[in-house]
JSON list of C-alpha atoms in Angstrom, two decimals:
[
{"chain": "A", "resi": 1, "resn": "MET", "atom": "CA", "xyz": [32.51, 98.35, -79.86]},
{"chain": "A", "resi": 2, "resn": "ARG", "atom": "CA", "xyz": [34.87, 96.34, -77.68]},
{"chain": "A", "resi": 3, "resn": "ILE", "atom": "CA", "xyz": [34.30, 92.60, -77.90]},
{"chain": "A", "resi": 4, "resn": "VAL", "atom": "CA", "xyz": [35.93, 89.90, -75.79]},
{"chain": "A", "resi": 5, "resn": "ILE", "atom": "CA", "xyz": [36.14, 86.42, -77.30]},
{"chain": "A", "resi": 6, "resn": "ALA", "atom": "CA", "xyz": [36.75, 83.27, -75.28]},
{"chain": "A", "resi": 7, "resn": "GLY", "atom": "CA", "xyz": [38.73, 80.68, -77.19]},
{"chain": "A", "resi": 8, "resn": "GLY", "atom": "CA", "xyz": [40.55, 83.48, -78.96]},
{"chain": "A", "resi": 9, "resn": "HIS", "atom": "CA", "xyz": [42.94, 81.23, -80.90]},
{"chain": "A", "resi": 10, "resn": "GLY", "atom": "CA", "xyz": [40.23, 78.93, -82.21]},
{"chain": "A", "resi": 11, "resn": "GLN", "atom": "CA", "xyz": [39.57, 78.73, -85.92]},
{"chain": "A", "resi": 12, "resn": "ILE", "atom": "CA", "xyz": [36.24, 80.56, -85.77]},
{"chain": "A", "resi": 13, "resn": "ALA", "atom": "CA", "xyz": [37.51, 83.11, -83.25]},
{"chain": "A", "resi": 14, "resn": "LEU", "atom": "CA", "xyz": [40.53, 84.06, -85.36]},
{"chain": "A", "resi": 15, "resn": "ARG", "atom": "CA", "xyz": [38.26, 84.68, -88.33]},
{"chain": "A", "resi": 16, "resn": "LEU", "atom": "CA", "xyz": [35.86, 86.77, -86.24]},
{"chain": "A", "resi": 17, "resn": "GLU", "atom": "CA", "xyz": [38.69, 88.75, -84.66]},
{"chain": "A", "resi": 18, "resn": "ARG", "atom": "CA", "xyz": [40.02, 89.65, -88.10]},
{"chain": "A", "resi": 19, "resn": "LEU", "atom": "CA", "xyz": [36.56, 90.76, -89.27]},
{"chain": "A", "resi": 20, "resn": "LEU", "atom": "CA", "xyz": [36.04, 92.90, -86.17]},
{"chain": "A", "resi": 21, "resn": "ALA", "atom": "CA", "xyz": [39.50, 94.47, -86.29]},
{"chain": "A", "resi": 22, "resn": "THR", "atom": "CA", "xyz": [39.22, 95.39, -89.97]},
{"chain": "A", "resi": 23, "resn": "ARG", "atom": "CA", "xyz": [35.97, 97.20, -89.16]},
{"chain": "A", "resi": 24, "resn": "GLY", "atom": "CA", "xyz": [37.64, 99.25, -86.46]},
{"chain": "A", "resi": 25, "resn": "HIS", "atom": "CA", "xyz": [36.27, 97.46, -83.41]},
{"chain": "A", "resi": 26, "resn": "GLY", "atom": "CA", "xyz": [38.41, 96.73, -80.38]},
{"chain": "A", "resi": 27, "resn": "VAL", "atom": "CA", "xyz": [38.69, 92.98, -79.89]},
{"chain": "A", "resi": 28, "resn": "ALA", "atom": "CA", "xyz": [40.39, 90.93, -77.20]},
{"chain": "A", "resi": 29, "resn": "GLY", "atom": "CA", "xyz": [40.87, 87.19, -77.46]},
{"chain": "A", "resi": 30, "resn": "ILE", "atom": "CA", "xyz": [41.27, 85.04, -74.35]},
{"chain": "A", "resi": 31, "resn": "ILE", "atom": "CA", "xyz": [43.95, 82.41, -74.98]},
{"chain": "A", "resi": 32, "resn": "ARG", "atom": "CA", "xyz": [45.47, 79.66, -72.87]},
{"chain": "A", "resi": 33, "resn": "LYS", "atom": "CA", "xyz": [49.00, 79.58, -74.31]},
{"chain": "A", "resi": 34, "resn": "PRO", "atom": "CA", "xyz": [51.28, 82.65, -74.37]},
{"chain": "A", "resi": 35, "resn": "GLU", "atom": "CA", "xyz": [52.84, 81.46, -77.64]},
{"chain": "A", "resi": 36, "resn": "GLN", "atom": "CA", "xyz": [49.49, 82.05, -79.36]},
{"chain": "A", "resi": 37, "resn": "ALA", "atom": "CA", "xyz": [49.59, 85.78, -78.63]},
{"chain": "A", "resi": 38, "resn": "GLU", "atom": "CA", "xyz": [51.46, 86.86, -81.75]},
{"chain": "A", "resi": 39, "resn": "ASP", "atom": "CA", "xyz": [48.86, 85.25, -84.03]},
{"chain": "A", "resi": 40, "resn": "LEU", "atom": "CA", "xyz": [46.22, 87.51, -82.48]},
{"chain": "A", "resi": 41, "resn": "ARG", "atom": "CA", "xyz": [48.35, 90.64, -82.66]},
{"chain": "A", "resi": 42, "resn": "ALA", "atom": "CA", "xyz": [49.00, 89.93, -86.34]},
{"chain": "A", "resi": 43, "resn": "ILE", "atom": "CA", "xyz": [45.29, 90.30, -87.12]},
{"chain": "A", "resi": 44, "resn": "GLY", "atom": "CA", "xyz": [44.71, 93.32, -84.89]},
{"chain": "A", "resi": 45, "resn": "ALA", "atom": "CA", "xyz": [43.39, 91.60, -81.77]},
{"chain": "A", "resi": 46, "resn": "GLU", "atom": "CA", "xyz": [44.58, 91.99, -78.18]},
{"chain": "A", "resi": 47, "resn": "PRO", "atom": "CA", "xyz": [45.68, 88.69, -76.63]},
{"chain": "A", "resi": 48, "resn": "VAL", "atom": "CA", "xyz": [44.69, 88.00, -73.02]},
{"chain": "A", "resi": 49, "resn": "VAL", "atom": "CA", "xyz": [46.38, 84.95, -71.51]},
{"chain": "A", "resi": 50, "resn": "LEU", "atom": "CA", "xyz": [43.96, 83.25, -69.11]},
{"chain": "A", "resi": 51, "resn": "ASP", "atom": "CA", "xyz": [43.13, 79.58, -68.61]},
{"chain": "A", "resi": 52, "resn": "LEU", "atom": "CA", "xyz": [39.34, 79.31, -68.41]},
{"chain": "A", "resi": 53, "resn": "GLU", "atom": "CA", "xyz": [39.63, 75.84, -66.87]},
{"chain": "A", "resi": 54, "resn": "SER", "atom": "CA", "xyz": [41.31, 77.24, -63.76]},
{"chain": "A", "resi": 55, "resn": "ALA", "atom": "CA", "xyz": [40.23, 80.92, -63.71]},
{"chain": "A", "resi": 56, "resn": "SER", "atom": "CA", "xyz": [37.67, 82.31, -61.29]},
{"chain": "A", "resi": 57, "resn": "VAL", "atom": "CA", "xyz": [34.56, 84.30, -62.19]},
{"chain": "A", "resi": 58, "resn": "ALA", "atom": "CA", "xyz": [36.33, 87.39, -60.85]},
{"chain": "A", "resi": 59, "resn": "ASP", "atom": "CA", "xyz": [39.36, 86.75, -63.08]},
{"chain": "A", "resi": 60, "resn": "VAL", "atom": "CA", "xyz": [37.22, 86.59, -66.20]},
{"chain": "A", "resi": 61, "resn": "ALA", "atom": "CA", "xyz": [34.97, 89.48, -65.14]},
{"chain": "A", "resi": 62, "resn": "ALA", "atom": "CA", "xyz": [38.06, 91.68, -64.88]},
{"chain": "A", "resi": 63, "resn": "VAL", "atom": "CA", "xyz": [38.84, 90.95, -68.54]},
{"chain": "A", "resi": 64, "resn": "LEU", "atom": "CA", "xyz": [35.24, 91.63, -69.55]},
{"chain": "A", "resi": 65, "resn": "GLU", "atom": "CA", "xyz": [34.97, 94.92, -67.64]},
{"chain": "A", "resi": 66, "resn": "GLY", "atom": "CA", "xyz": [33.89, 97.70, -70.01]},
{"chain": "A", "resi": 67, "resn": "ALA", "atom": "CA", "xyz": [33.23, 95.40, -72.99]},
{"chain": "A", "resi": 68, "resn": "ASP", "atom": "CA", "xyz": [30.18, 95.88, -75.20]},
{"chain": "A", "resi": 69, "resn": "ALA", "atom": "CA", "xyz": [29.80, 92.18, -76.00]},
{"chain": "A", "resi": 70, "resn": "ALA", "atom": "CA", "xyz": [31.17, 88.76, -75.10]},
{"chain": "A", "resi": 71, "resn": "VAL", "atom": "CA", "xyz": [31.49, 85.79, -77.45]},
{"chain": "A", "resi": 72, "resn": "PHE", "atom": "CA", "xyz": [32.13, 82.25, -76.22]},
{"chain": "A", "resi": 73, "resn": "ALA", "atom": "CA", "xyz": [33.85, 80.42, -79.07]},
{"chain": "A", "resi": 74, "resn": "ALA", "atom": "CA", "xyz": [36.04, 78.09, -77.01]},
{"chain": "A", "resi": 75, "resn": "GLY", "atom": "CA", "xyz": [36.04, 74.32, -77.29]},
{"chain": "A", "resi": 76, "resn": "ALA", "atom": "CA", "xyz": [38.10, 71.41, -76.10]},
{"chain": "A", "resi": 77, "resn": "GLY", "atom": "CA", "xyz": [38.79, 70.55, -79.72]},
{"chain": "A", "resi": 78, "resn": "PRO", "atom": "CA", "xyz": [39.24, 67.28, -81.60]},
{"chain": "A", "resi": 79, "resn": "GLY", "atom": "CA", "xyz": [41.33, 64.69, -79.85]},
{"chain": "A", "resi": 80, "resn": "SER", "atom": "CA", "xyz": [40.33, 65.83, -76.37]},
{"chain": "A", "resi": 81, "resn": "GLY", "atom": "CA", "xyz": [38.71, 63.36, -74.01]},
{"chain": "A", "resi": 82, "resn": "THR", "atom": "CA", "xyz": [35.43, 63.42, -72.15]},
{"chain": "A", "resi": 83, "resn": "ALA", "atom": "CA", "xyz": [36.88, 65.24, -69.14]},
{"chain": "A", "resi": 84, "resn": "ARG", "atom": "CA", "xyz": [37.78, 68.34, -71.17]},
{"chain": "A", "resi": 85, "resn": "LYS", "atom": "CA", "xyz": [34.45, 68.32, -72.98]},
{"chain": "A", "resi": 86, "resn": "ASP", "atom": "CA", "xyz": [32.98, 68.95, -69.54]},
{"chain": "A", "resi": 87, "resn": "THR", "atom": "CA", "xyz": [35.56, 71.44, -68.28]},
{"chain": "A", "resi": 88, "resn": "VAL", "atom": "CA", "xyz": [35.69, 73.51, -71.49]},
{"chain": "A", "resi": 89, "resn": "ASP", "atom": "CA", "xyz": [32.50, 73.04, -73.52]},
{"chain": "A", "resi": 90, "resn": "ARG", "atom": "CA", "xyz": [30.33, 73.18, -70.42]},
{"chain": "A", "resi": 91, "resn": "GLY", "atom": "CA", "xyz": [32.40, 74.51, -67.52]},
{"chain": "A", "resi": 92, "resn": "ALA", "atom": "CA", "xyz": [34.19, 77.35, -69.29]},
{"chain": "A", "resi": 93, "resn": "ALA", "atom": "CA", "xyz": [30.97, 78.43, -71.02]},
{"chain": "A", "resi": 94, "resn": "VAL", "atom": "CA", "xyz": [29.18, 78.58, -67.67]},
{"chain": "A", "resi": 95, "resn": "LEU", "atom": "CA", "xyz": [32.07, 80.52, -66.14]},
{"chain": "A", "resi": 96, "resn": "PHE", "atom": "CA", "xyz": [32.13, 82.99, -69.04]},
{"chain": "A", "resi": 97, "resn": "ALA", "atom": "CA", "xyz": [28.39, 83.68, -68.77]},
{"chain": "A", "resi": 98, "resn": "ASP", "atom": "CA", "xyz": [28.65, 84.16, -65.01]},
{"chain": "A", "resi": 99, "resn": "ALA", "atom": "CA", "xyz": [31.57, 86.56, -65.53]},
{"chain": "A", "resi": 100, "resn": "ALA", "atom": "CA", "xyz": [29.69, 88.53, -68.17]},
{"chain": "A", "resi": 101, "resn": "GLU", "atom": "CA", "xyz": [26.79, 88.92, -65.76]},
{"chain": "A", "resi": 102, "resn": "ARG", "atom": "CA", "xyz": [29.14, 90.10, -63.01]},
{"chain": "A", "resi": 103, "resn": "ALA", "atom": "CA", "xyz": [30.88, 92.58, -65.34]},
{"chain": "A", "resi": 104, "resn": "GLY", "atom": "CA", "xyz": [27.56, 93.94, -66.63]},
{"chain": "A", "resi": 105, "resn": "VAL", "atom": "CA", "xyz": [28.20, 92.90, -70.25]},
{"chain": "A", "resi": 106, "resn": "ARG", "atom": "CA", "xyz": [24.70, 92.23, -71.53]},
{"chain": "A", "resi": 107, "resn": "ARG", "atom": "CA", "xyz": [25.31, 91.15, -75.14]},
{"chain": "A", "resi": 108, "resn": "HIS", "atom": "CA", "xyz": [26.41, 87.53, -75.11]},
{"chain": "A", "resi": 109, "resn": "LEU", "atom": "CA", "xyz": [26.92, 85.09, -77.97]},
{"chain": "A", "resi": 110, "resn": "LEU", "atom": "CA", "xyz": [27.45, 81.37, -77.38]},
{"chain": "A", "resi": 111, "resn": "VAL", "atom": "CA", "xyz": [28.79, 79.18, -80.18]},
{"chain": "A", "resi": 112, "resn": "SER", "atom": "CA", "xyz": [27.21, 75.79, -79.59]},
{"chain": "A", "resi": 113, "resn": "SER", "atom": "CA", "xyz": [26.54, 72.85, -81.90]},
{"chain": "A", "resi": 114, "resn": "THR", "atom": "CA", "xyz": [23.72, 71.37, -83.92]},
{"chain": "A", "resi": 115, "resn": "ALA", "atom": "CA", "xyz": [21.95, 68.70, -81.85]},
{"chain": "A", "resi": 116, "resn": "ALA", "atom": "CA", "xyz": [23.27, 70.02, -78.52]},
{"chain": "A", "resi": 117, "resn": "ASP", "atom": "CA", "xyz": [21.08, 68.52, -75.80]},
{"chain": "A", "resi": 118, "resn": "PRO", "atom": "CA", "xyz": [21.55, 68.59, -72.01]},
{"chain": "A", "resi": 119, "resn": "ASP", "atom": "CA", "xyz": [19.96, 65.14, -71.82]},
{"chain": "A", "resi": 120, "resn": "HIS", "atom": "CA", "xyz": [21.75, 63.57, -74.78]},
{"chain": "A", "resi": 121, "resn": "PRO", "atom": "CA", "xyz": [22.36, 59.90, -73.93]},
{"chain": "A", "resi": 122, "resn": "GLY", "atom": "CA", "xyz": [25.59, 57.95, -74.22]},
{"chain": "A", "resi": 123, "resn": "ASP", "atom": "CA", "xyz": [29.14, 58.01, -72.94]},
{"chain": "A", "resi": 124, "resn": "ASP", "atom": "CA", "xyz": [31.20, 58.30, -76.13]},
{"chain": "A", "resi": 125, "resn": "VAL", "atom": "CA", "xyz": [33.21, 61.50, -76.53]},
{"chain": "A", "resi": 126, "resn": "PHE", "atom": "CA", "xyz": [30.76, 63.02, -79.01]},
{"chain": "A", "resi": 127, "resn": "ASP", "atom": "CA", "xyz": [27.82, 62.14, -76.76]},
{"chain": "A", "resi": 128, "resn": "VAL", "atom": "CA", "xyz": [29.51, 63.90, -73.85]},
{"chain": "A", "resi": 129, "resn": "TYR", "atom": "CA", "xyz": [30.28, 66.86, -76.13]},
{"chain": "A", "resi": 130, "resn": "LEU", "atom": "CA", "xyz": [26.65, 67.29, -77.20]},
{"chain": "A", "resi": 131, "resn": "ARG", "atom": "CA", "xyz": [25.51, 66.97, -73.59]},
{"chain": "A", "resi": 132, "resn": "ALA", "atom": "CA", "xyz": [28.09, 69.53, -72.40]},
{"chain": "A", "resi": 133, "resn": "LYS", "atom": "CA", "xyz": [27.05, 71.99, -75.11]},
{"chain": "A", "resi": 134, "resn": "GLY", "atom": "CA", "xyz": [23.41, 71.49, -74.21]},
{"chain": "A", "resi": 135, "resn": "GLN", "atom": "CA", "xyz": [24.09, 72.08, -70.52]},
{"chain": "A", "resi": 136, "resn": "ALA", "atom": "CA", "xyz": [25.98, 75.27, -71.38]},
{"chain": "A", "resi": 137, "resn": "GLU", "atom": "CA", "xyz": [23.00, 76.45, -73.41]},
{"chain": "A", "resi": 138, "resn": "VAL", "atom": "CA", "xyz": [20.63, 75.85, -70.49]},
{"chain": "A", "resi": 139, "resn": "HIS", "atom": "CA", "xyz": [22.85, 77.89, -68.19]},
{"chain": "A", "resi": 140, "resn": "VAL", "atom": "CA", "xyz": [23.15, 80.80, -70.63]},
{"chain": "A", "resi": 141, "resn": "ARG", "atom": "CA", "xyz": [19.39, 80.85, -71.20]},
{"chain": "A", "resi": 142, "resn": "SER", "atom": "CA", "xyz": [18.88, 81.14, -67.43]},
{"chain": "A", "resi": 143, "resn": "LYS", "atom": "CA", "xyz": [20.77, 84.45, -67.34]},
{"chain": "A", "resi": 144, "resn": "THR", "atom": "CA", "xyz": [18.09, 87.13, -67.45]},
{"chain": "A", "resi": 145, "resn": "ALA", "atom": "CA", "xyz": [20.79, 89.79, -67.13]},
{"chain": "A", "resi": 146, "resn": "LEU", "atom": "CA", "xyz": [22.23, 88.75, -70.52]},
{"chain": "A", "resi": 147, "resn": "ASP", "atom": "CA", "xyz": [20.95, 89.52, -74.01]},
{"chain": "A", "resi": 148, "resn": "TRP", "atom": "CA", "xyz": [22.10, 86.15, -75.27]},
{"chain": "A", "resi": 149, "resn": "THR", "atom": "CA", "xyz": [22.01, 84.52, -78.67]},
{"chain": "A", "resi": 150, "resn": "ILE", "atom": "CA", "xyz": [22.99, 80.88, -79.15]},
{"chain": "A", "resi": 151, "resn": "LEU", "atom": "CA", "xyz": [24.38, 79.87, -82.54]},
{"chain": "A", "resi": 152, "resn": "ARG", "atom": "CA", "xyz": [24.44, 76.18, -83.42]},
{"chain": "A", "resi": 153, "resn": "PRO", "atom": "CA", "xyz": [26.59, 75.61, -86.52]},
{"chain": "A", "resi": 154, "resn": "GLY", "atom": "CA", "xyz": [26.44, 72.35, -88.44]},
{"chain": "A", "resi": 155, "resn": "MET", "atom": "CA", "xyz": [29.47, 70.36, -89.52]},
{"chain": "A", "resi": 156, "resn": "LEU", "atom": "CA", "xyz": [32.35, 72.85, -89.68]},
{"chain": "A", "resi": 157, "resn": "THR", "atom": "CA", "xyz": [34.56, 72.95, -92.76]},
{"chain": "A", "resi": 158, "resn": "ASN", "atom": "CA", "xyz": [37.55, 74.98, -93.89]},
{"chain": "A", "resi": 159, "resn": "ASP", "atom": "CA", "xyz": [36.07, 75.53, -97.34]},
{"chain": "A", "resi": 160, "resn": "PRO", "atom": "CA", "xyz": [36.04, 79.19, -98.44]},
{"chain": "A", "resi": 161, "resn": "GLY", "atom": "CA", "xyz": [32.96, 80.97, -97.23]},
{"chain": "A", "resi": 162, "resn": "THR", "atom": "CA", "xyz": [30.19, 81.65, -99.73]},
{"chain": "A", "resi": 163, "resn": "GLY", "atom": "CA", "xyz": [28.33, 84.26, -97.69]},
{"chain": "A", "resi": 164, "resn": "LEU", "atom": "CA", "xyz": [25.16, 82.22, -98.30]},
{"chain": "A", "resi": 165, "resn": "VAL", "atom": "CA", "xyz": [23.54, 80.45, -95.35]},
{"chain": "A", "resi": 166, "resn": "LEU", "atom": "CA", "xyz": [20.44, 78.88, -93.89]},
{"chain": "A", "resi": 167, "resn": "LEU", "atom": "CA", "xyz": [19.82, 80.35, -90.42]},
{"chain": "A", "resi": 168, "resn": "ALA", "atom": "CA", "xyz": [16.72, 79.22, -88.56]},
{"chain": "A", "resi": 169, "resn": "GLU", "atom": "CA", "xyz": [15.40, 77.72, -85.35]},
{"chain": "A", "resi": 170, "resn": "SER", "atom": "CA", "xyz": [15.88, 74.32, -86.97]},
{"chain": "A", "resi": 171, "resn": "THR", "atom": "CA", "xyz": [17.72, 73.59, -90.21]},
{"chain": "A", "resi": 172, "resn": "GLY", "atom": "CA", "xyz": [18.48, 69.90, -90.14]},
{"chain": "A", "resi": 173, "resn": "ARG", "atom": "CA", "xyz": [22.03, 68.65, -90.54]},
{"chain": "A", "resi": 174, "resn": "GLY", "atom": "CA", "xyz": [24.52, 70.06, -93.00]},
{"chain": "A", "resi": 175, "resn": "PRO", "atom": "CA", "xyz": [27.98, 71.57, -93.39]},
{"chain": "A", "resi": 176, "resn": "VAL", "atom": "CA", "xyz": [28.99, 75.20, -93.02]},
{"chain": "A", "resi": 177, "resn": "PRO", "atom": "CA", "xyz": [32.37, 76.87, -93.62]},
{"chain": "A", "resi": 178, "resn": "ARG", "atom": "CA", "xyz": [33.99, 78.48, -90.59]},
{"chain": "A", "resi": 179, "resn": "ASP", "atom": "CA", "xyz": [34.27, 81.67, -92.67]},
{"chain": "A", "resi": 180, "resn": "ASP", "atom": "CA", "xyz": [30.47, 81.87, -92.81]},
{"chain": "A", "resi": 181, "resn": "VAL", "atom": "CA", "xyz": [30.08, 81.11, -89.10]},
{"chain": "A", "resi": 182, "resn": "ALA", "atom": "CA", "xyz": [32.34, 84.07, -88.30]},
{"chain": "A", "resi": 183, "resn": "ALA", "atom": "CA", "xyz": [30.41, 86.28, -90.71]},
{"chain": "A", "resi": 184, "resn": "VAL", "atom": "CA", "xyz": [27.13, 85.34, -89.03]},
{"chain": "A", "resi": 185, "resn": "LEU", "atom": "CA", "xyz": [28.58, 86.04, -85.58]},
{"chain": "A", "resi": 186, "resn": "LEU", "atom": "CA", "xyz": [29.67, 89.48, -86.76]},
{"chain": "A", "resi": 187, "resn": "GLU", "atom": "CA", "xyz": [26.19, 90.21, -88.05]},
{"chain": "A", "resi": 188, "resn": "LEU", "atom": "CA", "xyz": [24.59, 88.94, -84.83]},
{"chain": "A", "resi": 189, "resn": "LEU", "atom": "CA", "xyz": [26.75, 91.33, -82.82]},
{"chain": "A", "resi": 190, "resn": "ASN", "atom": "CA", "xyz": [25.34, 94.16, -84.91]},
{"chain": "A", "resi": 191, "resn": "THR", "atom": "CA", "xyz": [21.74, 92.94, -84.58]},
{"chain": "A", "resi": 192, "resn": "PRO", "atom": "CA", "xyz": [20.46, 93.19, -80.99]},
{"chain": "A", "resi": 193, "resn": "GLY", "atom": "CA", "xyz": [17.03, 92.01, -82.15]},
{"chain": "A", "resi": 194, "resn": "THR", "atom": "CA", "xyz": [18.40, 88.46, -82.21]},
{"chain": "A", "resi": 195, "resn": "ALA", "atom": "CA", "xyz": [18.68, 88.35, -78.40]},
{"chain": "A", "resi": 196, "resn": "GLY", "atom": "CA", "xyz": [16.85, 85.41, -76.90]},
{"chain": "A", "resi": 197, "resn": "LEU", "atom": "CA", "xyz": [17.14, 83.23, -80.02]},
{"chain": "A", "resi": 198, "resn": "THR", "atom": "CA", "xyz": [18.72, 79.81, -80.46]},
{"chain": "A", "resi": 199, "resn": "LEU", "atom": "CA", "xyz": [19.63, 79.38, -84.11]},
{"chain": "A", "resi": 200, "resn": "ASP", "atom": "CA", "xyz": [20.88, 76.54, -86.28]},
{"chain": "A", "resi": 201, "resn": "LEU", "atom": "CA", "xyz": [23.29, 77.44, -89.08]},
{"chain": "A", "resi": 202, "resn": "ILE", "atom": "CA", "xyz": [24.26, 75.55, -92.22]},
{"chain": "A", "resi": 203, "resn": "SER", "atom": "CA", "xyz": [25.17, 76.54, -95.75]},
{"chain": "A", "resi": 204, "resn": "GLY", "atom": "CA", "xyz": [22.23, 77.77, -97.79]},
{"chain": "A", "resi": 205, "resn": "SER", "atom": "CA", "xyz": [21.15, 80.33, -100.34]},
{"chain": "A", "resi": 206, "resn": "VAL", "atom": "CA", "xyz": [20.47, 83.51, -98.32]},
{"chain": "A", "resi": 207, "resn": "PRO", "atom": "CA", "xyz": [23.11, 86.24, -97.89]},
{"chain": "A", "resi": 208, "resn": "VAL", "atom": "CA", "xyz": [24.32, 86.45, -94.30]},
{"chain": "A", "resi": 209, "resn": "ALA", "atom": "CA", "xyz": [22.99, 89.95, -93.57]},
{"chain": "A", "resi": 210, "resn": "ASP", "atom": "CA", "xyz": [19.56, 89.07, -94.99]},
{"chain": "A", "resi": 211, "resn": "ALA", "atom": "CA", "xyz": [19.45, 85.81, -93.04]},
{"chain": "A", "resi": 212, "resn": "VAL", "atom": "CA", "xyz": [20.18, 87.57, -89.74]},
{"chain": "A", "resi": 213, "resn": "ARG", "atom": "CA", "xyz": [17.69, 90.35, -90.46]},
{"chain": "A", "resi": 214, "resn": "ALA", "atom": "CA", "xyz": [15.01, 87.76, -91.22]},
{"chain": "A", "resi": 215, "resn": "VAL", "atom": "CA", "xyz": [15.38, 85.92, -87.90]},
{"chain": "A", "resi": 216, "resn": "ALA", "atom": "CA", "xyz": [15.56, 89.23, -85.98]},
{"chain": "A", "resi": 217, "resn": "ALA", "atom": "CA", "xyz": [12.26, 90.29, -87.57]},
{"chain": "A", "resi": 218, "resn": "GLY", "atom": "CA", "xyz": [10.67, 87.06, -86.36]}
]
């Protein structure tokens, strides 16, 4: 497969790119800063320098042309203000889905957040973040041309992955290592039966492959 990942230098994306490359898949990571390119090359990924906050749908569709799947793993990141929560966590996700539709890339994964809600109240940065993520989810779900899956991880940690998770429509709050989020994304890419699902993810007791198979089976 060839997979294109938005937010290619993010902590989850770098982990997923390494997993994909070691399994022989072609993987391209969209990055904003040219100086990030060597980090992607070092793990076997192709860097594509493109600013999703200023790119057009046509720009992104050109990158996605011929891909088998698209993964949106971008985020404004900690320390960013409310404006970039809107332009990245919502705006770039909307752009990426529109571009995937234009390029004919059906398989689409969106990394969202536990408690994402398009109507979440409040004006603090985290409130705006949850609202932006929720609005991005609504837009992706509206795309009938996409076989989308939305993954909503809990509190992200840099602890070593355990390979054991709880993956369900609703899990409640909890932490999850970024290693395990990347492992679940890899398994979702290999499991088309998860299309149309919105899934919470936290640490648990079920091996990743079994957890994904269980939700795909309904």
